mmCIF file of C-alpha atoms in Angstrom:
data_model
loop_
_atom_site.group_PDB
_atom_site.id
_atom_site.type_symbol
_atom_site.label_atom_id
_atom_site.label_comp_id
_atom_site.label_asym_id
_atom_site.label_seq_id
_atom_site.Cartn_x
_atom_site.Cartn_y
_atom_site.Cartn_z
ATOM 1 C CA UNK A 27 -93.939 105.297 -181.941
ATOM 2 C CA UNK A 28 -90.543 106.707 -180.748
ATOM 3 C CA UNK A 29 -87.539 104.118 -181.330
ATOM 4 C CA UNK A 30 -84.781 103.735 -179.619
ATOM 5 C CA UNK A 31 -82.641 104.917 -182.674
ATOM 6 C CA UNK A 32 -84.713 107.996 -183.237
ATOM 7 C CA UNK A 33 -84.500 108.852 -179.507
ATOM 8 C CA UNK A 34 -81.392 108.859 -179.475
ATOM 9 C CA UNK A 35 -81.269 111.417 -182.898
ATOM 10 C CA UNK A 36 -83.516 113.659 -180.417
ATOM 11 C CA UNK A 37 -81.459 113.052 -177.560
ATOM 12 C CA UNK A 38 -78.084 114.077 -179.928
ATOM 13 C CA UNK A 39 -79.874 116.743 -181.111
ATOM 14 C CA UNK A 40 -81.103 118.250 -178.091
ATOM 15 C CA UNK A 41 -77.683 118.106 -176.705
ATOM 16 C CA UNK A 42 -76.076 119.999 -179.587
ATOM 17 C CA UNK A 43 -78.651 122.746 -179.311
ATOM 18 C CA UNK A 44 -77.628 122.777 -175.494
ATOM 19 C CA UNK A 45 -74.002 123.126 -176.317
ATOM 20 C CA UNK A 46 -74.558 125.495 -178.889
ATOM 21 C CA UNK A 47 -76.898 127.563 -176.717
ATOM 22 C CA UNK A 48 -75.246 127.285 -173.868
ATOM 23 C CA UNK A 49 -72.012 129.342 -174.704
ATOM 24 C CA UNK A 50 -73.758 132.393 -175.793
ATOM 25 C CA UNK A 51 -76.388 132.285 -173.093
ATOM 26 C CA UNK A 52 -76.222 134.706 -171.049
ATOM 27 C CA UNK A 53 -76.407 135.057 -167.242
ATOM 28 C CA UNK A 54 -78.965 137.666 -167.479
ATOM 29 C CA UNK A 55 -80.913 140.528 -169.716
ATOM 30 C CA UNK A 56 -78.571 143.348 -169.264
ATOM 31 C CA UNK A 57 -75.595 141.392 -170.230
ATOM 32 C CA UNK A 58 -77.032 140.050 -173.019
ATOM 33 C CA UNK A 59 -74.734 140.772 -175.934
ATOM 34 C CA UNK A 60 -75.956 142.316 -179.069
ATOM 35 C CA UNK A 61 -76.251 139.760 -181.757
ATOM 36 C CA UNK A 62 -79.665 141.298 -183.509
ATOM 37 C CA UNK A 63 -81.573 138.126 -182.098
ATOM 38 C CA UNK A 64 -79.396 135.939 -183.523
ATOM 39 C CA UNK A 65 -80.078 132.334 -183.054
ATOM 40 C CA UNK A 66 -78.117 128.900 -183.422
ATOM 41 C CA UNK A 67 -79.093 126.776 -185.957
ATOM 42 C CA UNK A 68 -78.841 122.952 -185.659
ATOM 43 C CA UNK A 69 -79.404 120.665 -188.177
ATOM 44 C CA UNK A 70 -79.912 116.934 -187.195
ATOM 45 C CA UNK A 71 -79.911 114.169 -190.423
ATOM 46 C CA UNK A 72 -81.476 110.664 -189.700
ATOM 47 C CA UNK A 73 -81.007 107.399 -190.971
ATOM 48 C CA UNK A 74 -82.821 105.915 -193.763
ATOM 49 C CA UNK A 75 -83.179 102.113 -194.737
ATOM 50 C CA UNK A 76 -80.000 102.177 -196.143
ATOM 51 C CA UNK A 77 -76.225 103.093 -195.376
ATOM 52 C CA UNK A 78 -77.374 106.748 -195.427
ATOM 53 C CA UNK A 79 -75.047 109.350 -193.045
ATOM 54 C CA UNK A 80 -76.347 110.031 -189.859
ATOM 55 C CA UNK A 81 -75.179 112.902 -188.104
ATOM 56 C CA UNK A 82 -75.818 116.379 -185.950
ATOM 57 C CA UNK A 83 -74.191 119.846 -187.220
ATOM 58 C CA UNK A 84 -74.700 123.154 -185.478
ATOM 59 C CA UNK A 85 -73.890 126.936 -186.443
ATOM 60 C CA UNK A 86 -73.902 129.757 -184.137
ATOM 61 C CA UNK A 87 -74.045 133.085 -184.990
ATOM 62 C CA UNK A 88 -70.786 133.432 -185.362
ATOM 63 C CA UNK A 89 -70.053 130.689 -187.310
ATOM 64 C CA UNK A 90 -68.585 128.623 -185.211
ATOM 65 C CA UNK A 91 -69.781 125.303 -186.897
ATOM 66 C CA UNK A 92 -70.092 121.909 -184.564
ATOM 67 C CA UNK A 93 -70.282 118.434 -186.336
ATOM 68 C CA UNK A 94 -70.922 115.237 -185.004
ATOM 69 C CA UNK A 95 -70.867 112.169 -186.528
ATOM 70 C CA UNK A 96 -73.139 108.949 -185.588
ATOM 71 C CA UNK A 97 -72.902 106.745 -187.855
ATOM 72 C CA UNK A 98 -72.141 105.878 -191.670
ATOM 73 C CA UNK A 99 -69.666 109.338 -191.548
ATOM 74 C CA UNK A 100 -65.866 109.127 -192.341
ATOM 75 C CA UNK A 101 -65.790 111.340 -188.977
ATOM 76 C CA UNK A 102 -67.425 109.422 -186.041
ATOM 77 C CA UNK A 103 -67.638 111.788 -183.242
ATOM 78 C CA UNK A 104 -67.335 115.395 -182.456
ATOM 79 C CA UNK A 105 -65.102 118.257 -184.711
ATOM 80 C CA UNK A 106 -65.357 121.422 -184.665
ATOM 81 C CA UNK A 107 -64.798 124.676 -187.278
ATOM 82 C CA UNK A 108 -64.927 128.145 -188.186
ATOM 83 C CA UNK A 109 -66.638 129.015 -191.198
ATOM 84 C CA UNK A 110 -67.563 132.895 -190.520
ATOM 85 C CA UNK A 111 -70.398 134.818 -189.556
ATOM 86 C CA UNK A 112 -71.402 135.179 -193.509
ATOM 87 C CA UNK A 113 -71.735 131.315 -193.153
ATOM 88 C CA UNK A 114 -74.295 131.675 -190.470
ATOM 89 C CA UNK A 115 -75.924 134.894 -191.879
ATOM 90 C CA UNK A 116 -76.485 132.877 -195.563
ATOM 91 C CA UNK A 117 -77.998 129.312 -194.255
ATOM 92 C CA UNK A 118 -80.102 131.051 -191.673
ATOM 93 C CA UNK A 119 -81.354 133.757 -194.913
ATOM 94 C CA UNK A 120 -81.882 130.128 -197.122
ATOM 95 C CA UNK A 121 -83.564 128.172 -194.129
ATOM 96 C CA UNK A 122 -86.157 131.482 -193.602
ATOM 97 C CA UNK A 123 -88.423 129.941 -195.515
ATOM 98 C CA UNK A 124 -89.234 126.813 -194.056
ATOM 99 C CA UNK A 125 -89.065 128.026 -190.394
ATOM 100 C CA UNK A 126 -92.287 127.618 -188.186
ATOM 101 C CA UNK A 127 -93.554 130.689 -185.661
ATOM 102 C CA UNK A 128 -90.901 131.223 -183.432
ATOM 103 C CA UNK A 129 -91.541 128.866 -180.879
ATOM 104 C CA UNK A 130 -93.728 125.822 -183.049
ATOM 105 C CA UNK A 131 -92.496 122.852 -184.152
ATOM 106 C CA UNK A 132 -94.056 122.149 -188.183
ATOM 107 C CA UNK A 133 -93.158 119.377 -190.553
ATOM 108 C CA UNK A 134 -92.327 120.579 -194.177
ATOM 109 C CA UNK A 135 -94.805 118.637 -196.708
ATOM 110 C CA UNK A 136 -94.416 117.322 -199.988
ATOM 111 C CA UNK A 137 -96.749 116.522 -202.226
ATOM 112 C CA UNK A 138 -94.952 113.426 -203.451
ATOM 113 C CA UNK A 139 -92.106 111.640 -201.403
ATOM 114 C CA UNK A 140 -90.121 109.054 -201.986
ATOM 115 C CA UNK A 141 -89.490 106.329 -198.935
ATOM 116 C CA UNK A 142 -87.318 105.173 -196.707
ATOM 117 C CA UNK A 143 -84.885 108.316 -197.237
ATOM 118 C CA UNK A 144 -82.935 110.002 -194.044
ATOM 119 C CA UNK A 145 -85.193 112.801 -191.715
ATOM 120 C CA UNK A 146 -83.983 115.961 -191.343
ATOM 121 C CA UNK A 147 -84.692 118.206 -187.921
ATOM 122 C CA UNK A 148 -83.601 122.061 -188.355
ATOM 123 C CA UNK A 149 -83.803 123.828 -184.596
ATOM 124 C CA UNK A 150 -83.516 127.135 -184.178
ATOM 125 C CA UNK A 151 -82.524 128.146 -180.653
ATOM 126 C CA UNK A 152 -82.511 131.156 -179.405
ATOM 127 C CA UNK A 153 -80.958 133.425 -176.611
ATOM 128 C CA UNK A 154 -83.205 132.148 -174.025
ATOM 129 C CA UNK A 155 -82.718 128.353 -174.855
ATOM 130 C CA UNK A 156 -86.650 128.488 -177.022
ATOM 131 C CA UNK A 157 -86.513 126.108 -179.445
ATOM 132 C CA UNK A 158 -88.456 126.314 -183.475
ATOM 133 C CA UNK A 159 -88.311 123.060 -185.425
ATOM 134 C CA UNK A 160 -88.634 121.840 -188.962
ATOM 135 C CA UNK A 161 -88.857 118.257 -189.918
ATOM 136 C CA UNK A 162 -88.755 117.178 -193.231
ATOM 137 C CA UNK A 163 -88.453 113.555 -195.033
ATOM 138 C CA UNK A 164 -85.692 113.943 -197.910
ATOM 139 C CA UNK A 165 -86.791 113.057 -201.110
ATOM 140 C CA UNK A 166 -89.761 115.287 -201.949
ATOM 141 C CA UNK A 167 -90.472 114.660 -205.963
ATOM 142 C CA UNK A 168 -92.581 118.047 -205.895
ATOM 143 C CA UNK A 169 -94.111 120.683 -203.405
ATOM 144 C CA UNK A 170 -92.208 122.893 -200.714
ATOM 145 C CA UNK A 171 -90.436 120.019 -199.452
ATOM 146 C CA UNK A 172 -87.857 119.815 -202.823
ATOM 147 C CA UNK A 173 -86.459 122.958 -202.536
ATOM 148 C CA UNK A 174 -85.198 122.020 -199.028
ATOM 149 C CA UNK A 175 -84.294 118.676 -200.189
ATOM 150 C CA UNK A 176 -81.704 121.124 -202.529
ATOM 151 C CA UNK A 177 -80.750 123.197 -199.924
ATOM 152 C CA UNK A 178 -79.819 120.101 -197.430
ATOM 153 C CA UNK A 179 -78.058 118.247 -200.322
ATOM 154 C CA UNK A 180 -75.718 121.515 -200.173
ATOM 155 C CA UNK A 181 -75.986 122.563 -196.692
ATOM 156 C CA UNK A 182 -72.350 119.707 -196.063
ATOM 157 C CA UNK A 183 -70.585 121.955 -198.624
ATOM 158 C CA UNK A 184 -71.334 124.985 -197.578
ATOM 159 C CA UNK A 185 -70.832 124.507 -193.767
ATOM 160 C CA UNK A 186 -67.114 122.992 -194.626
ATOM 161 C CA UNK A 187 -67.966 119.468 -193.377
ATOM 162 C CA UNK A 188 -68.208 117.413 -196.358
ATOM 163 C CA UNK A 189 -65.134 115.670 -195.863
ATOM 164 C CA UNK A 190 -66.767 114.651 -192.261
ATOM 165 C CA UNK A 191 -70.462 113.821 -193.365
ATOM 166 C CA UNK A 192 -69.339 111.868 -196.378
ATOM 167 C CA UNK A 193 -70.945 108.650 -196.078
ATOM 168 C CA UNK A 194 -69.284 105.715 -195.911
ATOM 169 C CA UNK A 195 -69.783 101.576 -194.800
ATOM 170 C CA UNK A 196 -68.105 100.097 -192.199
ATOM 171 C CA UNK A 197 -67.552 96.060 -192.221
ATOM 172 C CA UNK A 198 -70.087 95.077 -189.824
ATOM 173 C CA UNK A 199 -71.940 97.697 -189.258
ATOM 174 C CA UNK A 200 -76.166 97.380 -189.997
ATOM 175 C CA UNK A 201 -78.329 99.540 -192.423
ATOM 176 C CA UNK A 202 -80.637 102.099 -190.870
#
């Protein structure tokens, strides 16, 4: 069952990929600028049962990095930096592992989770707007899933946006 909180995570996350995709798309084939079949990379993280950050952050191939913040985040709302094509060129190289056939959408498994932790959705997009998702549940004790639970935990470091993502509560404001 889809609720309204996780369609709007979708909804957030389908808009980054559109804003990310939409500057390097190009009008048609013979245009097309070289970038190797490059592809943006969009990570959306999703709330967990408690006061856990929930936010969207894209990286094109250029590294041109787009954050935005929905809730439990010092930074609520869009920013934007530049963290270098070796940015883009190392996450996408770490994140290899765990993408689906171009085009599928797979969830990464573990063999022992823990619960109520945040969701993560990693979407590739590519030239032509076609998307490839991941989904994974943080907190994997063991199997495929914990390595990506290590390479999320650093992904806010390495993108420059730690200061942004850090998670904080807000008088008022509900778990979730």
């Amino acid at each position: 069952m889809i609720t309204i909180l996780s369609a709007r995570r979708y909804l957030g996350l389908a808009g980054l990929a559109l804003l990310t995709s939409c500057a390097t798309l190009p009008q048609d084939d013979a245009a097309a600028p070289d970038m190797n079949g490059a592809e943006t990379i969009a990570i959306s993280v999703g709330p967990c049962f408690g006061f856990c950050p929930v936010y969207n952050v894209g990286i094109v191939p250029k590294g041109k990095i787009t954050f935005e913040g929905l809730r439990h985040t010092v930074v609520l709302g869009e920013r934007q930096r530049e963290a270098g094509a070796a940015a883009y060129r190392a996450l996408s190289a770490d994140l290899a592992p765990y993408r689906p056939q171009t085009g599928t959408s797979t969830t990464v498994e573990c063999e022992a989770a823990i619960s109520d932790t945040s969701t993560y959705t990693i979407t590739w997009t590519d030239l032509r707007g076609n998307q490839t998702v991941a989904r994974h549940h943080r907190g994997c004790s063991s199997g495929p899933g914990r390595a990506l639970d290590g390479l999320l935990d650093s992904m806010p470091s390495r993108l420059g946006i730690t200061d942004w993502a850090k998670q904080i509560t807000r008088p008022g404001e509900s778990r979730g």
